[in-house]
Short mmCIF file of C-alpha atoms in Angstrom, two decimals:
data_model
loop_
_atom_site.label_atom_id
_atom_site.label_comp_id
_atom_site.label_asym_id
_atom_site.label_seq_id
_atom_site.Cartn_x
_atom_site.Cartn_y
_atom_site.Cartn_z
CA UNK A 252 -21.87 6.43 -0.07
CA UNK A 253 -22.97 6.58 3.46
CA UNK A 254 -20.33 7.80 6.21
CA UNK A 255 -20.25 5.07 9.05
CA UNK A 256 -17.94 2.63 10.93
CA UNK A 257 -19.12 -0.67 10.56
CA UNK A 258 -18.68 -3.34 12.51
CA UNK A 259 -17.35 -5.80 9.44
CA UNK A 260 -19.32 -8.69 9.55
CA UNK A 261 -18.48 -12.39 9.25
CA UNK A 262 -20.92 -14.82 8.26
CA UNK A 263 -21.65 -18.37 9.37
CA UNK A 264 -18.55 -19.17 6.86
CA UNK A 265 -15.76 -18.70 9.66
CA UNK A 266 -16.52 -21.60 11.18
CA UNK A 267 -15.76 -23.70 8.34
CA UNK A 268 -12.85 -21.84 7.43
CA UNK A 269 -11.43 -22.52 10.97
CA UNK A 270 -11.65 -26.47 10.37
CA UNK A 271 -10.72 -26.29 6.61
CA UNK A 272 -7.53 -24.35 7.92
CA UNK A 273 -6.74 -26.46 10.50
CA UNK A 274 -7.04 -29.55 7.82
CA UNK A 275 -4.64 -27.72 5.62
CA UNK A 276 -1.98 -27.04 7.91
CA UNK A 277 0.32 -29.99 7.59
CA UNK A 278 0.46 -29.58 3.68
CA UNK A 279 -2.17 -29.77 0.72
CA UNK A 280 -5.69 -30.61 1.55
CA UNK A 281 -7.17 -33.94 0.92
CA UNK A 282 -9.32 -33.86 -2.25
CA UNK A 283 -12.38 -34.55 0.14
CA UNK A 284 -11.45 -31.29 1.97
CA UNK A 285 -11.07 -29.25 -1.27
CA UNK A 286 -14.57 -29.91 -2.34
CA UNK A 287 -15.81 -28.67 0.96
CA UNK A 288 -13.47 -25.67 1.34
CA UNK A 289 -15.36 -22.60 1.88
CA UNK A 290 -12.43 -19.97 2.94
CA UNK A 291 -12.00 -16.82 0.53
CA UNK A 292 -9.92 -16.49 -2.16
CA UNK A 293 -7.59 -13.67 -2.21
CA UNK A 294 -7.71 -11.03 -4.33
CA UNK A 295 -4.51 -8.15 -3.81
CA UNK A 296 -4.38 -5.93 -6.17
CA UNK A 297 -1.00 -3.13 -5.30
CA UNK A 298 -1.13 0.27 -7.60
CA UNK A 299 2.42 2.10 -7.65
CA UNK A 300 3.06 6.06 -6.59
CA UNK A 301 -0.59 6.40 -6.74
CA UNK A 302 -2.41 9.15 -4.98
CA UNK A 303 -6.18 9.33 -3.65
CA UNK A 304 -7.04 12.14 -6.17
CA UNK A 305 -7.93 9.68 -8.89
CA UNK A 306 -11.43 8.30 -9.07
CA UNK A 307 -12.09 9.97 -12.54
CA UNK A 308 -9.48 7.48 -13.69
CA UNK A 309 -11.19 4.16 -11.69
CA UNK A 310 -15.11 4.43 -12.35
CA UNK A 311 -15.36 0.70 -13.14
CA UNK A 312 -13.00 -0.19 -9.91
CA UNK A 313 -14.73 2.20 -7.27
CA UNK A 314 -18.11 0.81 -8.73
CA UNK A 315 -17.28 -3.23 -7.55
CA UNK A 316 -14.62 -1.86 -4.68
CA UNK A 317 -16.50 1.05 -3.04
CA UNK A 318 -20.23 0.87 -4.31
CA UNK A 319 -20.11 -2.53 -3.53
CA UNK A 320 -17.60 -2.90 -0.75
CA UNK A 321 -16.17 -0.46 1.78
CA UNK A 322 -13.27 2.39 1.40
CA UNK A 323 -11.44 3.19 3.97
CA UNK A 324 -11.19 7.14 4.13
CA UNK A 325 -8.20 7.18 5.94
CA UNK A 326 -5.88 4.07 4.39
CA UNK A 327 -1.98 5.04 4.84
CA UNK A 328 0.83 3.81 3.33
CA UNK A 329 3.24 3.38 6.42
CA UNK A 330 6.74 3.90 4.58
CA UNK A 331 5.53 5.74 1.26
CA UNK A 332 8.33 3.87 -0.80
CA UNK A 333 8.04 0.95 -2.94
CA UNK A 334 9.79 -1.96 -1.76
CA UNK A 335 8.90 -0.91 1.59
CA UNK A 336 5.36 -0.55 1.45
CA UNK A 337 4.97 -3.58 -0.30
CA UNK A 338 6.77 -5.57 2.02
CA UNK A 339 4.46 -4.06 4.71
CA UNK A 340 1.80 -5.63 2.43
CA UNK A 341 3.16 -9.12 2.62
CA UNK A 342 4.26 -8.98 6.03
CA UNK A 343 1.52 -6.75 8.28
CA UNK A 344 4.63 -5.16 9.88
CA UNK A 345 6.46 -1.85 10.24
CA UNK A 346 9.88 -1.08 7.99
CA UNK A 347 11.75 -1.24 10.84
CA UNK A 348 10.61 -4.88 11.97
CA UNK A 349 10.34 -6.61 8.22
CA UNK A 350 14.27 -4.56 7.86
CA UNK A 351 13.34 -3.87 4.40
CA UNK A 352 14.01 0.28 4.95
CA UNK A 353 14.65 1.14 1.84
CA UNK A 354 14.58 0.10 -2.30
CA UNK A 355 17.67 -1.23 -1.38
CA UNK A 356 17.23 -3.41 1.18
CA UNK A 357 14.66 -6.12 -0.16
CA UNK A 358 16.83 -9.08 0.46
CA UNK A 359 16.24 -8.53 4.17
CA UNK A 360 13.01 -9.30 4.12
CA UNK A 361 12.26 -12.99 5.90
CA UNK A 362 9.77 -14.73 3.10
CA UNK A 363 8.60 -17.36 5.79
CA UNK A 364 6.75 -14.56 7.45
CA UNK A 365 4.64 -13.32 4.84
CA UNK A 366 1.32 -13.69 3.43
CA UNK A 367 1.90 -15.99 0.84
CA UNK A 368 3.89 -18.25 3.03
CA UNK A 369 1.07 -18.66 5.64
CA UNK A 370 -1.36 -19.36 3.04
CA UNK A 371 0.80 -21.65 0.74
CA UNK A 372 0.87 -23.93 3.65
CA UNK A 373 -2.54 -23.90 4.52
CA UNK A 374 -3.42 -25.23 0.50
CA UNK A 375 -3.76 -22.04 -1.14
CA UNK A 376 -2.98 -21.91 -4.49
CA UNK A 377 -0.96 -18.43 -4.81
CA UNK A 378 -0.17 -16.38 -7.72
CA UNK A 379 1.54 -13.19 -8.63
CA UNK A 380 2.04 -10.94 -11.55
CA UNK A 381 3.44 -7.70 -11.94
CA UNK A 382 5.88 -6.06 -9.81
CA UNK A 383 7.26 -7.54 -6.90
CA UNK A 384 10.31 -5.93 -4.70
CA UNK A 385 12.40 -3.21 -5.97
CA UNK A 386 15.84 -4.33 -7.14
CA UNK A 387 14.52 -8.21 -7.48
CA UNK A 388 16.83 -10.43 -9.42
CA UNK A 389 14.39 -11.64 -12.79
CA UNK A 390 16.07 -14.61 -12.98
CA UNK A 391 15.05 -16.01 -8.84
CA UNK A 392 11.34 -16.81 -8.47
CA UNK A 393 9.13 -15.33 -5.96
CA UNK A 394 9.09 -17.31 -2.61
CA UNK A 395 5.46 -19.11 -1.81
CA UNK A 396 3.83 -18.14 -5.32
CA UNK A 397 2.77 -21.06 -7.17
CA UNK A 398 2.22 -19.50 -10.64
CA UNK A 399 3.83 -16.32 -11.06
CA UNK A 400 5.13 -13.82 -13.74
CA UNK A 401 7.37 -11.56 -12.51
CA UNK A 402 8.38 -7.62 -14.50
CA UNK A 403 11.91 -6.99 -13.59
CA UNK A 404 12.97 -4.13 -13.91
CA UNK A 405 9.32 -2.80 -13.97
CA UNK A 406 8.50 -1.19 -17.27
CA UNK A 407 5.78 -0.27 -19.36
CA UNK A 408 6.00 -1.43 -22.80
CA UNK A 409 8.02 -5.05 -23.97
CA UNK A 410 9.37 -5.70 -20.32
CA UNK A 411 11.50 -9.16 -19.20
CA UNK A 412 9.33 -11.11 -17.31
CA UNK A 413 9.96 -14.49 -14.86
CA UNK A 414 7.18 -16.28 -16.14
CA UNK A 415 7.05 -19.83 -14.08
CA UNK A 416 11.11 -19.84 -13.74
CA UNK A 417 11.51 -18.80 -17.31
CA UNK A 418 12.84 -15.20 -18.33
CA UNK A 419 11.83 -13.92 -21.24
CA UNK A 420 10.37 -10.69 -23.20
CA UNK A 421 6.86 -9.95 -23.84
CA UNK A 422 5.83 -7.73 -26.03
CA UNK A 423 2.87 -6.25 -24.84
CA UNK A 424 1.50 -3.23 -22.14
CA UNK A 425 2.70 -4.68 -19.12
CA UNK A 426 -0.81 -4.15 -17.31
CA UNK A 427 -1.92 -5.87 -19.95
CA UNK A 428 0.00 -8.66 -19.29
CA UNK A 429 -0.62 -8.43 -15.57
CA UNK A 430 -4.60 -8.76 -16.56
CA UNK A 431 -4.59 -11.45 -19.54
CA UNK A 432 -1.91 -13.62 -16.97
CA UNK A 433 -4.85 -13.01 -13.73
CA UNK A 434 -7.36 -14.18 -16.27
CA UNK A 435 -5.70 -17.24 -17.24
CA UNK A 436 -5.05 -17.94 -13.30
CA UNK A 437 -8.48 -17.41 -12.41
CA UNK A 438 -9.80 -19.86 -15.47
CA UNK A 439 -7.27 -22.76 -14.22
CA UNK A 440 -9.61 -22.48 -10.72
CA UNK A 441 -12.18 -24.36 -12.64
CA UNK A 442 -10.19 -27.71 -12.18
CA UNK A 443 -7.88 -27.11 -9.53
CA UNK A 444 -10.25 -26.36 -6.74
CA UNK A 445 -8.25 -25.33 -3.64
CA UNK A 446 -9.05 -21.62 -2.74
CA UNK A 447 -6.51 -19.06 -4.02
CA UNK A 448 -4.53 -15.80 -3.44
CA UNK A 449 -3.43 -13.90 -6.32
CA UNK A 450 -1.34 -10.70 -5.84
CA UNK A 451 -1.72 -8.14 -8.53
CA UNK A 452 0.64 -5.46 -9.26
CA UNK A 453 0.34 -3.31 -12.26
CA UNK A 454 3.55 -0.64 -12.68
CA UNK A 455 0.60 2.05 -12.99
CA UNK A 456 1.04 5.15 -12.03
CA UNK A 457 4.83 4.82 -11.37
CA UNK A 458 6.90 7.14 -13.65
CA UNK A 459 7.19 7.48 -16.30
CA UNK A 460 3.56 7.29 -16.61
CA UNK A 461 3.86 6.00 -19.57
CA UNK A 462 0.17 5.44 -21.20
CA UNK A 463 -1.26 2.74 -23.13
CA UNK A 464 -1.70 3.44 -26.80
CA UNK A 465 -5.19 4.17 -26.70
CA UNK A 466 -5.29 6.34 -23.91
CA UNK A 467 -2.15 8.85 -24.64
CA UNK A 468 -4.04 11.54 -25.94
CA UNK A 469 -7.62 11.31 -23.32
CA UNK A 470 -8.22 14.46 -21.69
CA UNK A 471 -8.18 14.90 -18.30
CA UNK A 472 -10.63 16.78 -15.89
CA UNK A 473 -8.82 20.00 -15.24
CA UNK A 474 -7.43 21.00 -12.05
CA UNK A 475 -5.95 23.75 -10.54
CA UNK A 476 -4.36 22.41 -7.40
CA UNK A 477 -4.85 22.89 -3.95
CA UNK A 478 -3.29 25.59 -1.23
CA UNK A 479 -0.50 23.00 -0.64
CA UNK A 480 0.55 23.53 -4.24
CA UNK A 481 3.34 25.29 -4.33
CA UNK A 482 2.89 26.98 -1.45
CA UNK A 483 4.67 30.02 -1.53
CA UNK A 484 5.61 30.51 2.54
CA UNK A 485 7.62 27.46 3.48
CA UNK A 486 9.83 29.14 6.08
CA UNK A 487 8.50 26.54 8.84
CA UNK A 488 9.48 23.42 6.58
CA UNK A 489 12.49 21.26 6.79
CA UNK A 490 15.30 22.40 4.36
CA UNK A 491 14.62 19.91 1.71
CA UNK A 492 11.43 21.38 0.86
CA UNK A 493 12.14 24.55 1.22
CA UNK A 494 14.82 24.03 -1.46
CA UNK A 495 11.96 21.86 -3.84
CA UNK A 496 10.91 23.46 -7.16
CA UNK A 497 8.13 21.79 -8.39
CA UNK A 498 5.23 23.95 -9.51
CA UNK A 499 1.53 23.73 -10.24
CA UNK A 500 2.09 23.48 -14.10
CA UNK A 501 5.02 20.11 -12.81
CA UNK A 502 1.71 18.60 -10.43
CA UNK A 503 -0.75 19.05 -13.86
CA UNK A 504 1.76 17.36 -15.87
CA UNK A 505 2.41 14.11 -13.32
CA UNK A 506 -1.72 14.03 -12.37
CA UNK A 507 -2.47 14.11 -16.26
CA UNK A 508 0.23 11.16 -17.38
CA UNK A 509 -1.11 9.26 -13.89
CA UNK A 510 -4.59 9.33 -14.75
CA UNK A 511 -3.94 8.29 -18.36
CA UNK A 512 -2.02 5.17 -17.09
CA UNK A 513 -4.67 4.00 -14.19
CA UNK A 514 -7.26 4.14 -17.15
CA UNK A 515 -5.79 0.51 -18.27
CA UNK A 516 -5.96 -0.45 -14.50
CA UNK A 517 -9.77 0.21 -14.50
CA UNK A 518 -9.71 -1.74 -17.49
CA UNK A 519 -8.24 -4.94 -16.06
CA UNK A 520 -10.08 -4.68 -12.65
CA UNK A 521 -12.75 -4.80 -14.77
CA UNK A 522 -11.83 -7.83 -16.35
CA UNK A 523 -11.01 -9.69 -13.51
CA UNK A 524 -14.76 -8.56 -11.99
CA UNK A 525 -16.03 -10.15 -14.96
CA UNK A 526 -14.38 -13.17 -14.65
CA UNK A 527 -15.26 -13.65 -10.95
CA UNK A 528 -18.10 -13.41 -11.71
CA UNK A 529 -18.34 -15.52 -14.74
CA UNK A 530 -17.03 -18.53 -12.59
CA UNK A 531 -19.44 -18.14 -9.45
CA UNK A 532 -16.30 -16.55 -7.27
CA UNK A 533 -17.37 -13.16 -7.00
CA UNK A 534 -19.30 -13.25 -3.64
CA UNK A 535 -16.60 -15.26 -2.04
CA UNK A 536 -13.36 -13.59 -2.75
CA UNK A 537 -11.87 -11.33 -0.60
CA UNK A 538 -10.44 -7.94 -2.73
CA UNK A 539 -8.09 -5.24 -1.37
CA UNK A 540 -6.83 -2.54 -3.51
CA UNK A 541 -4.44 -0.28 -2.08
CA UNK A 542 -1.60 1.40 -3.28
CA UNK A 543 1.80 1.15 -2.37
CA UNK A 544 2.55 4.88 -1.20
CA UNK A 545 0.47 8.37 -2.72
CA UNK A 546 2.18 10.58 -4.31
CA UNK A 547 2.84 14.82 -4.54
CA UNK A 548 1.85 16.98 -7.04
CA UNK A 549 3.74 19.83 -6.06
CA UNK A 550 2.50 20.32 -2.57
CA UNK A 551 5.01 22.12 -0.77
CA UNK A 552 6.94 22.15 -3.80
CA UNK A 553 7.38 18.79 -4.23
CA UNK A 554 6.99 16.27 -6.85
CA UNK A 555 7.80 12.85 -5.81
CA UNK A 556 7.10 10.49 -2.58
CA UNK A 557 8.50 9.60 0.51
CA UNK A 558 7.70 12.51 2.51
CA UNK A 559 4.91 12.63 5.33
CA UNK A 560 2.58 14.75 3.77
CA UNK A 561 -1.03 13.51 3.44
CA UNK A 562 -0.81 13.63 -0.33
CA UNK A 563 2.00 11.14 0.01
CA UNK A 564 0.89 8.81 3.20
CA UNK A 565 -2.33 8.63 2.58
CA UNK A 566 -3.72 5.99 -0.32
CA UNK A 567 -6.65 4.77 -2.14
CA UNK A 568 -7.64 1.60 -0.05
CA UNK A 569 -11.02 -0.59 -0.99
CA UNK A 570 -11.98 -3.81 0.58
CA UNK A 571 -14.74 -6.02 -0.63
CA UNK A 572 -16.08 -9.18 0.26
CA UNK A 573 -19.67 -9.92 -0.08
CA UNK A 574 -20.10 -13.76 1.64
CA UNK A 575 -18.52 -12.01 4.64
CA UNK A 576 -20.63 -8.61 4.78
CA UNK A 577 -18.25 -6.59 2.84
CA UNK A 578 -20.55 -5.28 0.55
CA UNK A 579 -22.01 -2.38 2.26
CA UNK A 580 -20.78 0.40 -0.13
CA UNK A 581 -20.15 2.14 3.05
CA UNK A 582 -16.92 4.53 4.14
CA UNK A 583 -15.25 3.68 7.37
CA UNK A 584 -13.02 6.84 8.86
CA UNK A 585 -10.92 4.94 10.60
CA UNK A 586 -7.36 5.11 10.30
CA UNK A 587 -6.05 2.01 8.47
CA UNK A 588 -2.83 0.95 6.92
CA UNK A 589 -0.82 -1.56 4.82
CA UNK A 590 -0.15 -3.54 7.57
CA UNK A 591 -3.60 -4.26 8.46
CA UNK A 592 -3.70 -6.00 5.09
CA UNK A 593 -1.97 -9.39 5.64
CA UNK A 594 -3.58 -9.69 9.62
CA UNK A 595 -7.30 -9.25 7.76
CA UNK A 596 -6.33 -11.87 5.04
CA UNK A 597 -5.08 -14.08 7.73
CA UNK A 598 -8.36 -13.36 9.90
CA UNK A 599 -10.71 -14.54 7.15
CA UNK A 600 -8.93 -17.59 6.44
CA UNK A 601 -8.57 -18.89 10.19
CA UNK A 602 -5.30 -18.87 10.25
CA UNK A 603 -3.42 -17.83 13.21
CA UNK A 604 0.05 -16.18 12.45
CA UNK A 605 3.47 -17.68 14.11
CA UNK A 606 4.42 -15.86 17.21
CA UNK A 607 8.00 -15.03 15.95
CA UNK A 608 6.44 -12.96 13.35
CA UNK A 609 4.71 -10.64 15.56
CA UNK A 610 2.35 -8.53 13.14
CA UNK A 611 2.18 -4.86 13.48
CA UNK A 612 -1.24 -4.98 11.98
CA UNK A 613 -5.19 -5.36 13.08
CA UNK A 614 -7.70 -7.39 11.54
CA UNK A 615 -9.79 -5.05 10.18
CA UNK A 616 -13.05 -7.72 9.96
CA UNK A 617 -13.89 -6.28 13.63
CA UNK A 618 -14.63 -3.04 15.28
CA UNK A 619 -11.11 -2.35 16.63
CA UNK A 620 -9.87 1.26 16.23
CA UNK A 621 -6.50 2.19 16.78
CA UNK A 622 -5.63 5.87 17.74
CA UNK A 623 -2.70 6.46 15.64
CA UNK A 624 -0.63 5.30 13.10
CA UNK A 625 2.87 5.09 12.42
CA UNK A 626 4.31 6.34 9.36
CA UNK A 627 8.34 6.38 8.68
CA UNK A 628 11.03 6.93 6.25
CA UNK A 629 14.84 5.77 6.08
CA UNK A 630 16.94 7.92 4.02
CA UNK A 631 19.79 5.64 2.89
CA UNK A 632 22.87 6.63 2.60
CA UNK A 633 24.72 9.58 3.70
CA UNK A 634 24.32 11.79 0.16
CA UNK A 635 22.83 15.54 0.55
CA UNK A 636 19.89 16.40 -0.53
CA UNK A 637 16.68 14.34 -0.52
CA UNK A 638 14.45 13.68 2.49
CA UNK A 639 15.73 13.25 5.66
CA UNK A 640 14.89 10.00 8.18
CA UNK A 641 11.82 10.86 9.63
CA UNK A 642 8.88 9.33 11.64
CA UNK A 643 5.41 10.78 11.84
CA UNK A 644 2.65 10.17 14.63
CA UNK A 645 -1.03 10.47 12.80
CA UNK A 646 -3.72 10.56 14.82
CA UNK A 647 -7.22 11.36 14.00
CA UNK A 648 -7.00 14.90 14.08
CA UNK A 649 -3.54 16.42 14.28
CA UNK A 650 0.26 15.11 13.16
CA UNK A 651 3.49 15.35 14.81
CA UNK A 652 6.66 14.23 12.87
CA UNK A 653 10.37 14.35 13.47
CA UNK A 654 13.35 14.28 11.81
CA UNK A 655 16.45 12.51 12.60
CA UNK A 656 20.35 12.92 12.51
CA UNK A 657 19.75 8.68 11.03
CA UNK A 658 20.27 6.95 7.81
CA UNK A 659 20.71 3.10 6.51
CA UNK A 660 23.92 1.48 5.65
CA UNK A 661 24.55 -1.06 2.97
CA UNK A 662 22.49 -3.51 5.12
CA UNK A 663 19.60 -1.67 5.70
CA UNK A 664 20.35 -0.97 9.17
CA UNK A 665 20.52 2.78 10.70
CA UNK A 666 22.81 4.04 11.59
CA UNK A 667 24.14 7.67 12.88
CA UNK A 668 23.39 9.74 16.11
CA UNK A 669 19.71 9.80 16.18
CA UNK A 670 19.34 13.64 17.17
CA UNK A 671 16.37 15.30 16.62
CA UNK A 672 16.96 17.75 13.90
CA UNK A 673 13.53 18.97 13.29
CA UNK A 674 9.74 18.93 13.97
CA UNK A 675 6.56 19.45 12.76
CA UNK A 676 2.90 19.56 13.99
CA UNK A 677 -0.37 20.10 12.03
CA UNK A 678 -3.54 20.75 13.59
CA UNK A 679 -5.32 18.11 10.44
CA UNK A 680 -9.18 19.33 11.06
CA UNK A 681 -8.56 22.95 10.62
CA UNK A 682 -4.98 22.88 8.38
CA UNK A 683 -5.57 19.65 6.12
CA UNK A 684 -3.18 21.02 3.44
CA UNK A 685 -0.33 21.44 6.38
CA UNK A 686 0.45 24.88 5.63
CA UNK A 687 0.93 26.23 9.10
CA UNK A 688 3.59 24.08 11.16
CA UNK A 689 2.39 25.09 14.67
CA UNK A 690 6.12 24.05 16.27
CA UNK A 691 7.47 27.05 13.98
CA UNK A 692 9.37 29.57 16.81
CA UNK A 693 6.49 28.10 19.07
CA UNK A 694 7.86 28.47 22.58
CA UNK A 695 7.40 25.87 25.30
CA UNK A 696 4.37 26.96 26.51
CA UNK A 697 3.07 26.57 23.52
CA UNK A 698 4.65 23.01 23.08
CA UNK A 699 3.31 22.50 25.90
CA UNK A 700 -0.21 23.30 25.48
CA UNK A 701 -0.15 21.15 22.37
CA UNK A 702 1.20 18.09 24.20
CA UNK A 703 4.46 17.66 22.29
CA UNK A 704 5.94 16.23 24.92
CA UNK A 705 3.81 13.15 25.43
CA UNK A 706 3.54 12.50 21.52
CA UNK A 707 7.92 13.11 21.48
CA UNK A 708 7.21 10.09 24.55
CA UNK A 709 5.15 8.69 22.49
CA UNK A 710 6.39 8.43 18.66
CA UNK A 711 9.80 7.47 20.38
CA UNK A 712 7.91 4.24 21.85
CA UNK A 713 5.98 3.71 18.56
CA UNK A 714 9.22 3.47 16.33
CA UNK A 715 10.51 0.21 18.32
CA UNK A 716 7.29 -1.37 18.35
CA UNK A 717 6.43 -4.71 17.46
CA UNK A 718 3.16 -6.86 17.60
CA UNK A 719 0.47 -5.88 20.06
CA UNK A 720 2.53 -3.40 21.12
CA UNK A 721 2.18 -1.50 17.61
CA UNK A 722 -0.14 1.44 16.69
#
């Protein structure tokens, strides 16, 4: 794939997806407008804990997502835990504007300013199956989804599913499930005629990576790690990390049961390719895949997520969408998030988003380039151990995070003193594994000469954002 920054291209097919919008807005669209609706569908499909290190697994994916769409080299999960990233998905805003800190905290999230809502009302039909929120009651339906059938608690095998306001068990692989219920929504498009969003999200690779049947045994490419893993010198790391454990034989183990699990994944992104394309859709549909926060495979010791280590912050993240010049095969450098998801969807369909939902987000159909991004973490609770609260300015080339004296009540909402109760800073061109925390015994001069004081100015700004005044 060639290395560029394109401008992304919109063809002719704005314009009428400005008036189709427009016509939409007040409810359903007339059966005279459906027949001359050209907006895109929607295609979303959310991985869980997955990391970047995982094409082996997703030939058939990268093929239609990458080789004939555009990755984005840089993709970050803004608050690398579930229910938080994925409300970031729906929303196009920070954790600390949707209020949904933690896995905890879903019901604070405000449904009317999501995604689904916008497009709902503007005659999309809307579907979803798989995983939704963390901690989602199986027995309430998903807000602004249509058709939906919902895994709670997520699972792999024989899981309880809302399917259309009815609970009950299926006894099947629950991607599976996810792909044979997308393939039935896609086939229903043939007679109801509207344009469509369908979220997809598979429970692949969450733990406990729990294979299908026919893929339990594959072997995996071998690996043996990368200078973050353990790392044997963490002296200039928070406490938390210096306390972690994991090893390099702990990282082989989660990377091997991963890959074996986004196998099935390929498999139903596949399918759903296939379909597309089967019904005439696949030029106009508009496809993200993204997941909802990486994951560590023993760098620095750890083994989990919601740190703000690249191997964690960073994520896969593919876009394609032929009939609006996404379909370049083409990487784009530029650093992209979650939150740039729902202001892109929004952007292709002509819709313009309420102004008391201020979106954190940028189209990313354009040329516009933001110099940082903001990446956070709530630690809930006042328990020991665990990551602290932190908040991490990414930039294109270096990384400056603190961590706070902070944590989330029952609500959601932080609480504590706020005091600053340690830093980091990696130079990211000539340290990508973060091995050498430059802040370690540095003295002010030296603080200085790296301009900690203007990113301290700034990070502290970036963590109230909201809306154009967002990273």
């Amino acid at each position: 794939m060639s290395e560029s920054t394109p401008s992304l291209k919109r063809r002719t097919l704005l314009a009428a997806t400005a008036a189709a919008g427009a016509s939409a807005a007040a409810g359903w669209p007339t059966a005279a407008a459906q027949a001359a609706d050209t907006r895109p569908n929607v295609l979303v499909i959310v991985t869980d804990d997955h990391p970047k290190q995982t094409a082996w697994a997703l030939p058939k994916t990268r093929a239609w997502l990458t080789g004939g769409g555009v990755e984005f080299t840089r993709g970050h999960a803004t608050t690398p835990l579930c229910a938080p990233g994925r409300s970031s998905i729906f929303t196009g805003q920070y954790a600390h504007n949707h209020g949904v800190r933690g896995n905890q905290h879903a019901a604070n999230l405000n449904h009317h300013s999501t995604v689904q809502r916008y497009l709902q009302q503007a005659g999309y039909r809307t579907g979803l199956y798989g995983k939704y929120l963390n901690g989602w009651d199986v027995d309430d339906n998903p807000p602004h989804f249509d058709e939906f059938a919902v895994l709670a608690p997520p699972t792999f095998n024989n899981g309880t599913w809302n399917v259309d306001g009815t609970v009950q068990t299926i006894n099947n692989y629950t991607t599976t499930v996810v792909k044979n219920r997308a393939l039935s929504f896609l086939d229903r498009s043939v007679a109801d005629t509207r344009p469509w969003f369908l979220y997809l999200a598979p429970y692949a690779s969450h733990g406990p990576n729990t294979p299908e049947g026919k893929y339990a045994d594959t072997a995996v490419p071998a690996w043996d790690g990368r200078p973050s893993v353990p790392e044997a010198d963490r002296s200039d790391k928070p406490g938390f990390i210096q306390d972690a454990t994991g090893t390099l034989a702990d990282g082989r183990n989660i990377r091997t049961n991963q890959l074996r699990t986004l196998l099935s994944v390929d498999d139903a992104v596949q399918a759903v390719h296939d379909k597309l394309e089967a019904l005439g859709q696949l030029d106009n549909t508009l496809v993200f895949f993204i997941a909802d926060n990486g994951f560590a495979w023993g760098d620095h010791g750890w083994t989990k997520k919601s740190v703000p280590y690249t191997p964690v912050v960073e994520v896969p993240f593919f876009v394609s969408w032929p009939a609006g010049g996404l379909d370049t095969g083409t990487n784009d450098n530029r650093l992209a998030a979650n939150i740039d998801i729902a202001p892109t969807i929004l952007d292709a369909a002509g819709i313009t988003p309420d102004t008391q939902y201020p979106q954190d987000g940028h189209s990313l159909l354009g040329s516009h380039r933001r110099t940082r991004v903001l990446t956070e973490f709530f630690k809930h609770g006042t328990g020991t151990g665990g990551p602290l609260t932190w908040a991490s300015y990414i930039g294109a080339n270096k990384q400056y995070t603190e961590y706070y004296q902070l944590h989330t009540d029952n609500n959601g909402l932080p609480t504590g003193s706020g005091a600053v109760l340690f830093r980091e800073y990696y130079d990211l061109v000539n340290d990508p594994h973060q091995l050498v925390n430059k802040l370690h015994n540095a003295t002010p001069a030296q603080e200085q000469a790296l301009g900690i004081p203007a990113l301290a100015a700034q990070l502290a700004a970036d963590r109230v954002s909201s809306g154009s005044t967002a990273p």
